[in-house]
């Protein structure tokens, strides 16, 4: 398999093209780092963007949800779909208003979906989802039943083409603004996981699992 | 003006409808709290989802960018557009795999865009953008020139209809799972702003402004 996705007319990064990347490692890294994705689909001729949890297995982005949901029905339909994952890493404060920006990593994926109906395959996907939320969680849980699996829709979107775009580093100012005395730089943004909040119905003697302590 | 957006066939929350809200205060609050939005538009019959910075003024969501960008051209075209803002507030660990979830706030906006070309109006929008990045920043910066304004595209998307969806609180488990001994609860996710990183070309004597200290 080529290391890079094909650059198509729709996947080509046009603005700030030097920030674009098409290699699978960069695209996959952003998809995996994002806790949610935004899925773009159509209802008639109207665009919809819905946030949802996702997971990745090789060249497939996996989605799950209620069978009757618009998103899951579209994702299973084979119609063109766009899935975008974005992480905001910082606020970029430049010496002029127009050069203010954000540091970010984004991946825009174009693909086509198919339903996953085989119970074993669905079970693998559910494991992947659970492990993406908190690694180590799956093996601690009771087994998922066939009835539960049957009530859940799972769809896989194959990555036909994709591009990543990454901005990092400090402000890029005009030469003539370098004598401005205003503070300039970056305010980093990070995701912070807070102290765990036990369910109100949980037996207080239940220990916080090791995988959760190390995850935090 | 009514406190609520009209509930249309496309804006109605269908899954977990009890988590849906249509009041302007909730929708505006989520739009304002989100650092970026994901804009859904069409290229031919293909859906696109692009992340971008945004600001809000009343019932208008404002976008800016390069004049030649697909996004800005579409946003100015008057074609139907969807703008989604999402904040992930926590990971919800339930007693069974399928009830794992995320706490989140999302707003899905349906609207139509128009270009903003009046220089005074563009200047107001640029101020709004700058103040959204860091409140207090605008007045410290040199004035934006007419030439800079002319080189930037600004579009406004009127909120024709919108819905919010909010999940909060602990896991919702099956009654028969309440005897499971596994830890269950929420891992909160927060945005953390790191220590400011001065631009490498900044005079080290330049103080960090008060508005930035209090912002953090």
Tab-separated table of C-alpha atoms in Angstrom, chain A residues 14-139:
chain	number	residue	atom	x	y	z
A	14	UNK	CA	-5.733	24.618	-1.574
A	15	UNK	CA	-5.281	27.278	1.104
A	16	UNK	CA	-1.847	27.333	2.794
A	17	UNK	CA	-0.980	24.268	0.735
A	18	UNK	CA	2.387	23.949	2.466
A	19	UNK	CA	0.492	22.897	5.605
A	20	UNK	CA	-1.174	20.044	3.771
A	21	UNK	CA	-0.134	16.407	4.129
A	22	UNK	CA	-1.421	13.272	2.485
A	23	UNK	CA	0.587	10.565	4.167
A	24	UNK	CA	-1.350	7.872	5.938
A	25	UNK	CA	0.652	8.135	9.160
A	26	UNK	CA	-0.241	11.812	9.663
A	27	UNK	CA	-3.895	11.335	8.714
A	28	UNK	CA	-4.282	8.247	10.916
A	29	UNK	CA	-2.544	9.959	13.840
A	30	UNK	CA	-5.041	12.834	13.803
A	31	UNK	CA	-8.055	10.519	13.458
A	32	UNK	CA	-6.840	8.441	16.395
A	33	UNK	CA	-6.047	11.439	18.597
A	34	UNK	CA	-9.495	12.996	18.111
A	35	UNK	CA	-12.161	11.934	20.614
A	36	UNK	CA	-14.961	12.703	18.171
A	37	UNK	CA	-15.385	13.332	14.486
A	38	UNK	CA	-17.787	15.497	12.506
A	39	UNK	CA	-19.579	13.600	9.767
A	40	UNK	CA	-20.862	15.443	6.709
A	41	UNK	CA	-23.699	13.949	4.702
A	42	UNK	CA	-26.663	15.042	2.655
A	43	UNK	CA	-30.373	15.035	3.219
A	44	UNK	CA	-31.702	15.740	-0.224
A	45	UNK	CA	-29.490	18.624	-1.305
A	46	UNK	CA	-28.945	19.972	2.195
A	47	UNK	CA	-25.626	19.437	3.984
A	48	UNK	CA	-25.664	18.034	7.523
A	49	UNK	CA	-22.782	17.937	9.998
A	50	UNK	CA	-23.211	15.665	13.006
A	51	UNK	CA	-20.632	15.008	15.756
A	52	UNK	CA	-20.158	11.411	16.837
A	53	UNK	CA	-17.702	9.033	18.457
A	54	UNK	CA	-15.543	7.075	16.057
A	55	UNK	CA	-12.771	4.502	15.913
A	56	UNK	CA	-10.362	3.442	13.176
A	57	UNK	CA	-9.275	0.047	11.949
A	58	UNK	CA	-6.701	0.304	9.181
A	59	UNK	CA	-8.309	2.198	6.327
A	60	UNK	CA	-11.800	2.070	7.802
A	61	UNK	CA	-13.408	4.670	10.046
A	62	UNK	CA	-16.065	3.055	12.190
A	63	UNK	CA	-19.262	4.679	13.391
A	64	UNK	CA	-22.012	3.292	15.555
A	65	UNK	CA	-25.424	4.408	16.659
A	66	UNK	CA	-29.126	3.774	16.569
A	67	UNK	CA	-30.341	1.869	13.542
A	68	UNK	CA	-32.955	4.501	12.758
A	69	UNK	CA	-30.607	7.485	12.900
A	70	UNK	CA	-30.156	9.566	9.750
A	71	UNK	CA	-26.412	9.417	10.210
A	72	UNK	CA	-26.212	5.632	10.440
A	73	UNK	CA	-28.588	5.133	7.535
A	74	UNK	CA	-26.568	7.478	5.358
A	75	UNK	CA	-23.271	5.991	6.502
A	76	UNK	CA	-24.468	2.568	5.399
A	77	UNK	CA	-25.822	3.787	2.068
A	78	UNK	CA	-22.615	3.954	0.049
A	79	UNK	CA	-23.181	7.626	-0.782
A	80	UNK	CA	-20.108	9.911	-0.603
A	81	UNK	CA	-19.410	10.971	2.951
A	82	UNK	CA	-16.906	13.337	4.546
A	83	UNK	CA	-15.479	12.783	8.026
A	84	UNK	CA	-13.404	15.510	9.646
A	85	UNK	CA	-11.352	15.261	12.848
A	86	UNK	CA	-9.885	18.402	14.373
A	87	UNK	CA	-7.681	19.142	17.376
A	88	UNK	CA	-7.088	22.730	18.443
A	89	UNK	CA	-3.608	23.037	19.942
A	90	UNK	CA	-3.210	26.737	20.596
A	91	UNK	CA	-4.216	30.328	20.056
A	92	UNK	CA	-1.766	32.294	17.934
A	93	UNK	CA	-1.481	35.956	18.916
A	94	UNK	CA	0.183	37.970	16.165
A	95	UNK	CA	1.277	41.596	15.991
A	96	UNK	CA	-1.681	42.513	13.778
A	97	UNK	CA	-5.318	41.433	14.010
A	98	UNK	CA	-5.449	39.688	10.656
A	99	UNK	CA	-2.519	37.396	11.413
A	100	UNK	CA	-4.146	35.963	14.520
A	101	UNK	CA	-4.737	32.270	14.067
A	102	UNK	CA	-4.987	28.917	15.773
A	103	UNK	CA	-2.600	26.008	15.888
A	104	UNK	CA	-4.467	22.871	14.929
A	105	UNK	CA	-4.350	19.430	13.380
A	106	UNK	CA	-7.181	18.398	11.106
A	107	UNK	CA	-7.874	15.427	8.878
A	108	UNK	CA	-10.564	15.540	6.194
A	109	UNK	CA	-11.537	12.101	4.927
A	110	UNK	CA	-13.599	11.300	1.841
A	111	UNK	CA	-15.092	7.884	1.685
A	112	UNK	CA	-18.051	5.660	1.167
A	113	UNK	CA	-19.829	3.714	3.851
A	114	UNK	CA	-21.130	0.214	4.214
A	115	UNK	CA	-23.092	-1.422	7.018
A	116	UNK	CA	-21.336	-3.983	9.190
A	117	UNK	CA	-23.779	-6.743	9.985
A	118	UNK	CA	-21.690	-9.784	10.787
A	119	UNK	CA	-21.956	-10.272	14.581
A	120	UNK	CA	-18.260	-11.154	15.013
A	121	UNK	CA	-17.209	-8.118	13.045
A	122	UNK	CA	-19.618	-5.925	15.021
A	123	UNK	CA	-18.212	-7.303	18.259
A	124	UNK	CA	-14.668	-6.408	17.179
A	125	UNK	CA	-15.801	-2.893	16.366
A	126	UNK	CA	-17.493	-2.506	19.737
A	127	UNK	CA	-14.280	-3.611	21.432
A	128	UNK	CA	-12.371	-1.033	19.410
A	129	UNK	CA	-14.805	1.722	20.412
A	130	UNK	CA	-14.641	0.814	24.079
A	131	UNK	CA	-10.849	0.632	24.057
A	132	UNK	CA	-10.665	4.005	22.305
A	133	UNK	CA	-12.690	5.606	25.112
A	134	UNK	CA	-10.418	4.151	27.798
A	135	UNK	CA	-7.719	1.597	26.933
A	136	UNK	CA	-8.076	-1.475	29.134
A	137	UNK	CA	-11.807	-1.113	29.663
A	138	UNK	CA	-13.128	-3.893	27.411
A	139	UNK	CA	-11.821	-6.907	29.308
